[in-house]
Short mmCIF file of C-alpha atoms in Angstrom, two decimals:
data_model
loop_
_atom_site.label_atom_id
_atom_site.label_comp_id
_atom_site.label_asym_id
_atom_site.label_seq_id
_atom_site.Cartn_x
_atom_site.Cartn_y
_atom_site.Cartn_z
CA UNK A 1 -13.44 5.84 -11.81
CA UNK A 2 -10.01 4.85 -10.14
CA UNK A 3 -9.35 1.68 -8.85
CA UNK A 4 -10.57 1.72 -5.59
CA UNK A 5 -8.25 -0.81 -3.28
CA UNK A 6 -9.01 -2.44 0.44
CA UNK A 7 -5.07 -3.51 0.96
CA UNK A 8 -4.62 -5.66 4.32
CA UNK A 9 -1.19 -5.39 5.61
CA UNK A 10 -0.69 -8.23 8.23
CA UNK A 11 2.53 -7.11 9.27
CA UNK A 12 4.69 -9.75 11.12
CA UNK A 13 1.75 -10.98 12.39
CA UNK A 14 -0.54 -14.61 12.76
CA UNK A 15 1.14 -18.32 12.16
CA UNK A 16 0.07 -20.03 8.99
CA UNK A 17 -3.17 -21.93 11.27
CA UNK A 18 -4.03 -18.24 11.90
CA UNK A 19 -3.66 -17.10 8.93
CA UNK A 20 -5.87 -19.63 7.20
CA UNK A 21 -8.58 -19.16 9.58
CA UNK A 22 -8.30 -15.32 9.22
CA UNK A 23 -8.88 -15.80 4.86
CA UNK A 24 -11.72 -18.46 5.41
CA UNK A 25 -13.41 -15.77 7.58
CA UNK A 26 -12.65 -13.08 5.09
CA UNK A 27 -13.47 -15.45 2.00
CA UNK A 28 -16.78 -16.67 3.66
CA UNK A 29 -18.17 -13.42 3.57
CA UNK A 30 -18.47 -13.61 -0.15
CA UNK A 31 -18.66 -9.80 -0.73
CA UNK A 32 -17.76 -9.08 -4.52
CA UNK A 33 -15.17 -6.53 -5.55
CA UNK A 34 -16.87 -4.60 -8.41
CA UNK A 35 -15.06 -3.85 -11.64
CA UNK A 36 -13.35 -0.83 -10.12
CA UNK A 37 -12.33 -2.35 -6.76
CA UNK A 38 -9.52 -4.70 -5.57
CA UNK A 39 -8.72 -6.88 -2.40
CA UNK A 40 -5.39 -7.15 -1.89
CA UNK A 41 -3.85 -9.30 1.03
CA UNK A 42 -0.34 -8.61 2.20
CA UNK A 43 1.18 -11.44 4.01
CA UNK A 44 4.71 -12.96 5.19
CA UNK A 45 7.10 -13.99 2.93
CA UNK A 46 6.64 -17.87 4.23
CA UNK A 47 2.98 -17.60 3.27
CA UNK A 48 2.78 -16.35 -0.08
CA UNK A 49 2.18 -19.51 -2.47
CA UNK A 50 -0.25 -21.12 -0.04
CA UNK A 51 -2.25 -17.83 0.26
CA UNK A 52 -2.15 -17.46 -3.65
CA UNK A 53 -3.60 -20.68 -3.89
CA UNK A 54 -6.59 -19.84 -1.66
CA UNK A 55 -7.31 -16.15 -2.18
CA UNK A 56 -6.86 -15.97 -6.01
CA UNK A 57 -10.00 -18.01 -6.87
CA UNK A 58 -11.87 -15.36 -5.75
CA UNK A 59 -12.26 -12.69 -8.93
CA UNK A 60 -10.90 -9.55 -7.47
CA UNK A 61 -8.79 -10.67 -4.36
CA UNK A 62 -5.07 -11.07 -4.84
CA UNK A 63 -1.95 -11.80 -2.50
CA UNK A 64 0.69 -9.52 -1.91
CA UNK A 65 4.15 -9.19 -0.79
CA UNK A 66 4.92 -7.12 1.90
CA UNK A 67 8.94 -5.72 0.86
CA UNK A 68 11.60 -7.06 -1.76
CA UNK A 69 15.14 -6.08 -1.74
CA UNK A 70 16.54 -2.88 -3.76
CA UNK A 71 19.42 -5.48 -6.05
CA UNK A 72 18.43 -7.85 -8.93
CA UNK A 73 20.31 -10.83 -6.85
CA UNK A 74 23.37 -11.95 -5.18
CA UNK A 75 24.70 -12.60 -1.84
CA UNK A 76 22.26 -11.09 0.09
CA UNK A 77 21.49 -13.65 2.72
CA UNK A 78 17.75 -13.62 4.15
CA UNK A 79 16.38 -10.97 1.06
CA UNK A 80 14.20 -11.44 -1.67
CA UNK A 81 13.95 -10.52 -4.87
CA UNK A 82 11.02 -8.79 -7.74
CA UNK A 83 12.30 -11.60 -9.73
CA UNK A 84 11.18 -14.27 -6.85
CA UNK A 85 8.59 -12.76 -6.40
CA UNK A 86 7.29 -12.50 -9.92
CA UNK A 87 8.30 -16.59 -10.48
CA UNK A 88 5.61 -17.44 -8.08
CA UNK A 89 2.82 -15.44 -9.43
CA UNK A 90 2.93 -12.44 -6.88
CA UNK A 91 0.87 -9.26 -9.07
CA UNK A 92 1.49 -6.65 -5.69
CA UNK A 93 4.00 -5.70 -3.29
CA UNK A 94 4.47 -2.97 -1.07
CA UNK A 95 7.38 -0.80 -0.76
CA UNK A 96 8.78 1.79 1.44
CA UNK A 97 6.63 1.51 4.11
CA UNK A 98 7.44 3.82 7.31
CA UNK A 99 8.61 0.61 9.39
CA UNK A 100 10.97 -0.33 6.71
CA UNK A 101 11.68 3.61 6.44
CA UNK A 102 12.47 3.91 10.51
CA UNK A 103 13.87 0.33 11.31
CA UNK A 104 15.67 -0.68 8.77
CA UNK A 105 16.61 3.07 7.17
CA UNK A 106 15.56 2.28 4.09
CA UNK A 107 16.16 5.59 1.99
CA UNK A 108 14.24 7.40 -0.85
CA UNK A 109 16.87 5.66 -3.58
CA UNK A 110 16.33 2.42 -2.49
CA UNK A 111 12.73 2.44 -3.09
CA UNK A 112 13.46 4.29 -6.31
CA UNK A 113 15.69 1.09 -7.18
CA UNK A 114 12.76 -1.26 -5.89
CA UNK A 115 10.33 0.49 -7.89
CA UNK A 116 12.44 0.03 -10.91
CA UNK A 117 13.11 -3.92 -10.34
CA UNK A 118 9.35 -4.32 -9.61
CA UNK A 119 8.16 -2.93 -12.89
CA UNK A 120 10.86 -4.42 -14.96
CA UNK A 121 9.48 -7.60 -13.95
CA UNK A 122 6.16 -7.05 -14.21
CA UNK A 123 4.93 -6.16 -10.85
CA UNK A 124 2.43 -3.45 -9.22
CA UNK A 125 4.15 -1.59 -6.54
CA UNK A 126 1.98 -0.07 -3.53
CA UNK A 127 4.60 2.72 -2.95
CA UNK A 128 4.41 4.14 0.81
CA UNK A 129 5.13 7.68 1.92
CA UNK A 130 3.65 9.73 5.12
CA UNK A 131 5.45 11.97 7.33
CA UNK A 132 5.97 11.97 11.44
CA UNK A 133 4.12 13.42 14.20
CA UNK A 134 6.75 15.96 14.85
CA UNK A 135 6.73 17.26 10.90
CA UNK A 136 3.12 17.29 10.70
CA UNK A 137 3.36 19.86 14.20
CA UNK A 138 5.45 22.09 11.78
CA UNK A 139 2.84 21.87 9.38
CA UNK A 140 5.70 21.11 7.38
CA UNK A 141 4.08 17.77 5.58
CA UNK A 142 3.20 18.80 2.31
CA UNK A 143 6.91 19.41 1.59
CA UNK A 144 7.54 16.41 3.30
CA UNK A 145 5.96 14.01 1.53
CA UNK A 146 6.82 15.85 -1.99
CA UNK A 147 10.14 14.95 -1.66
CA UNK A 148 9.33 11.30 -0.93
CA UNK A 149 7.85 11.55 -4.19
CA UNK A 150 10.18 13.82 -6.27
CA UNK A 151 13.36 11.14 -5.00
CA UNK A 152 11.70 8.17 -5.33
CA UNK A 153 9.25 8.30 -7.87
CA UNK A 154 9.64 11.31 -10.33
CA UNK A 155 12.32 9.22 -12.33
CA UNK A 156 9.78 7.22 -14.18
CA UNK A 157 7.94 7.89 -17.56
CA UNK A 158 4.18 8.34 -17.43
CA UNK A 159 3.27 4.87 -18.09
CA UNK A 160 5.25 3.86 -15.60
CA UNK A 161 3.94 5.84 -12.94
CA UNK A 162 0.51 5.04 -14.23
CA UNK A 163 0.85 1.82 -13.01
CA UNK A 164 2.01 2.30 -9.43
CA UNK A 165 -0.45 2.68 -6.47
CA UNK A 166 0.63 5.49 -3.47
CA UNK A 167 -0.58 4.90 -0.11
CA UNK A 168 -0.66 7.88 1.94
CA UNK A 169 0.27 6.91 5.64
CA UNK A 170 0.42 9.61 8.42
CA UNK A 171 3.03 7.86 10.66
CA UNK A 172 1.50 9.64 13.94
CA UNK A 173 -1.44 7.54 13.07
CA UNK A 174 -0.24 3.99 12.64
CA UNK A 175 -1.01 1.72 15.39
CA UNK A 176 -2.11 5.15 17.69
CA UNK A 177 -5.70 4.52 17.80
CA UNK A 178 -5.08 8.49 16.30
CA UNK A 179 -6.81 8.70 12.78
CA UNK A 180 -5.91 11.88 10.27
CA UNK A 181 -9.84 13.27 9.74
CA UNK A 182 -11.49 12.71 6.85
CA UNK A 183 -11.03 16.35 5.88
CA UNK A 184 -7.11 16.05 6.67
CA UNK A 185 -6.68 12.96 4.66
CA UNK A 186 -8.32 14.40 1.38
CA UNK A 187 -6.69 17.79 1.88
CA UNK A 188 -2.65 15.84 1.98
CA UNK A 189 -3.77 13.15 -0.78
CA UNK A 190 -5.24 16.42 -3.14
CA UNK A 191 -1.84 17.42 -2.53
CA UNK A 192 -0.59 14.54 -3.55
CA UNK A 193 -2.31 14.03 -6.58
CA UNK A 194 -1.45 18.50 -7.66
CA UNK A 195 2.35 17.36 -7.19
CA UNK A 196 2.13 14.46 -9.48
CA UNK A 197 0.12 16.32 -11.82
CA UNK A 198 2.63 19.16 -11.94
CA UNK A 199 5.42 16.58 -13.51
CA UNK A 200 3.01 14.15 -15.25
CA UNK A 201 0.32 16.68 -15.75
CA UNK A 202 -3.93 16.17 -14.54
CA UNK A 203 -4.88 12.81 -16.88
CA UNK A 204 -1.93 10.90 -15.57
CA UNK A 205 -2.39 11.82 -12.34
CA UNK A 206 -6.20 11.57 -12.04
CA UNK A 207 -5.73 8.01 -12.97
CA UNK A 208 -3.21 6.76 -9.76
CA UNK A 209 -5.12 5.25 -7.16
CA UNK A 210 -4.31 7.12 -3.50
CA UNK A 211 -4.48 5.09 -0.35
CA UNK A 212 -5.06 6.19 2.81
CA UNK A 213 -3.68 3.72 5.94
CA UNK A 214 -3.54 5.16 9.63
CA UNK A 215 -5.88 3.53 11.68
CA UNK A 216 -8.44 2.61 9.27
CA UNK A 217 -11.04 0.48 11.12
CA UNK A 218 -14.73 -0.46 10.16
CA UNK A 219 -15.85 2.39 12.32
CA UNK A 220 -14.22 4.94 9.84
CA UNK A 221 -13.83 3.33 6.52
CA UNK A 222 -16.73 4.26 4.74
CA UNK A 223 -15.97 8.71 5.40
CA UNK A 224 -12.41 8.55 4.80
CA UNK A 225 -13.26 6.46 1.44
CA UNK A 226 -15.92 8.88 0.61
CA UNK A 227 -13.53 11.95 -0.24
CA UNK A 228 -12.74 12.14 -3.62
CA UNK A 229 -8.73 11.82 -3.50
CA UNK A 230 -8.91 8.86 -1.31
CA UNK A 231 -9.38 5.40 -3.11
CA UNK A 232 -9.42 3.18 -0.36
CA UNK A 233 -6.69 1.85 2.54
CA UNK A 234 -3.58 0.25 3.42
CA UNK A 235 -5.31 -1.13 7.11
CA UNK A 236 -2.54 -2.91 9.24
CA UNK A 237 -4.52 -3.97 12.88
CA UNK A 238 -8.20 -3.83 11.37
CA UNK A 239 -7.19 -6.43 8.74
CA UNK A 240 -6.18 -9.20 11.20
CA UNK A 241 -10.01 -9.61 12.25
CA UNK A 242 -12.23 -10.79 9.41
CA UNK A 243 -15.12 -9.04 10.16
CA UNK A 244 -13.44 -5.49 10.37
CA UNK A 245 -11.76 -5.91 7.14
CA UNK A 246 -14.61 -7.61 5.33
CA UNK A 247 -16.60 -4.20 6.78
CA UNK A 248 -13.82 -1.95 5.28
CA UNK A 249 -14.12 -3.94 1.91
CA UNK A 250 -18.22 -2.90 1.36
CA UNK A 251 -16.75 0.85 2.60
CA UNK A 252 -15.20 1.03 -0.93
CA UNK A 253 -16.51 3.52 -3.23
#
């Protein structure tokens, strides 16, 4: 089976005293990834070593990053680096997710670049894509989030790519209270998994764990998980209350 992956996003979100209290409650709970599975806990920047230091003596539960910048180094005041990242220990970080994408116009290349620094040094990126409310009207999605792919991803050899994880995020249903059914979300992330298959071909692909994140909550976990393309969530607002995420944790397959 694919690794199947509960990834808390906390966003800008929670001071370190929050923070702390939110991992005891999360730690507390004592549920065991199995072999397949992974907890993965993406906090801010100012966070990361302390969070390491209490999260990673738990087999299966690991700290992540939630952005690094697109250039090796230099004068770029306020960024960070892979290579940062990778000097304190980080395993994960995600990339290209759509508030980076619509805030800060981060473009297909870029994340391309990121990917590229990320694996160079070592590092497992949880590459982002999902289209907007106004493309998924058009029923125009599929096509959208291909060429998310194609640009940003379809550069890499089949090793590489075998050790990148996609999350799948509908836009229209981050933050919206609106969830993509459990039927939509395995019929886009099938997709997903026929387009990589088509350049990398149906063993590489069937290996690359899918994400889902749009609203995942306790309440929905466990269906959307279920479906055989999905291999667990990217959860943004459910993660920042312990017993919601420790509840989307025991939803993994």
């Amino acid at each position: 089976m694919r690794q199947q992956i509960a990834a808390a996003n906390w966003k800008m979100n929670l001071t370190w005293e929050q923070g702390q209290q939110l991992l005891k409650g999360i730690l507390d709970a004592n549920v065991t990834p199995k072999q397949n599975q992974a907890v993965i806990i993406a906090v801010p920047f100012p966070y990361l070593t302390a969070a390491k230091e209490i999260v990673e003596k738990k087999a299966g539960y690991f700290v992540a990053a939630q952005n690094c910048y697109h250039k090796k180094s230099g004068a770029f005041t306020g960024e960070v680096s892979a290579e940062m990242l990778k000097s304190i220990g980080v395993k994960y970080v995600i990339i290209g997710h759509s508030e980076r994408r619509e805030y800060f116009n981060e473009t297909n290349q870029q994340l391309a670049d990121k990917l590229n620094l990320l694996l160079e040094n070592g590092i497992v990126p949880v590459f982002c894509c999902g289209e907007p409310l106004a493309v998924r009207e058009a029923n125009e999605q599929n096509s959208y989030v291909e060429q998310q792919l194609v640009e940003s991803l379809f550069h890499l050899t089949p090793e590489q790519i075998s050790g990148i994880v996609i999350a799948y995020e509908p836009i229209w249903a981050i933050g919206t209270g609106k969830t993509a059914t459990a039927d939509q979300a395995q019929e886009i992330q099938a997709y997903l998994r026929s387009v990589l298959a088509g350049k990398y071909g149906k063993e590489v692909a069937a290996k690359i764990p899918v994400l889902y994140g749009g609203s995942v909550k306790a309440a929905n976990a466990k269906e959307i998980f279920s479906n055989e393309d999905v291999d667990g969530g990217l959860v943004g607002g459910a993660s920042l209350q312990a017993d919601e995420f420790v509840k989307i944790i025991e939803g993994l397959k």
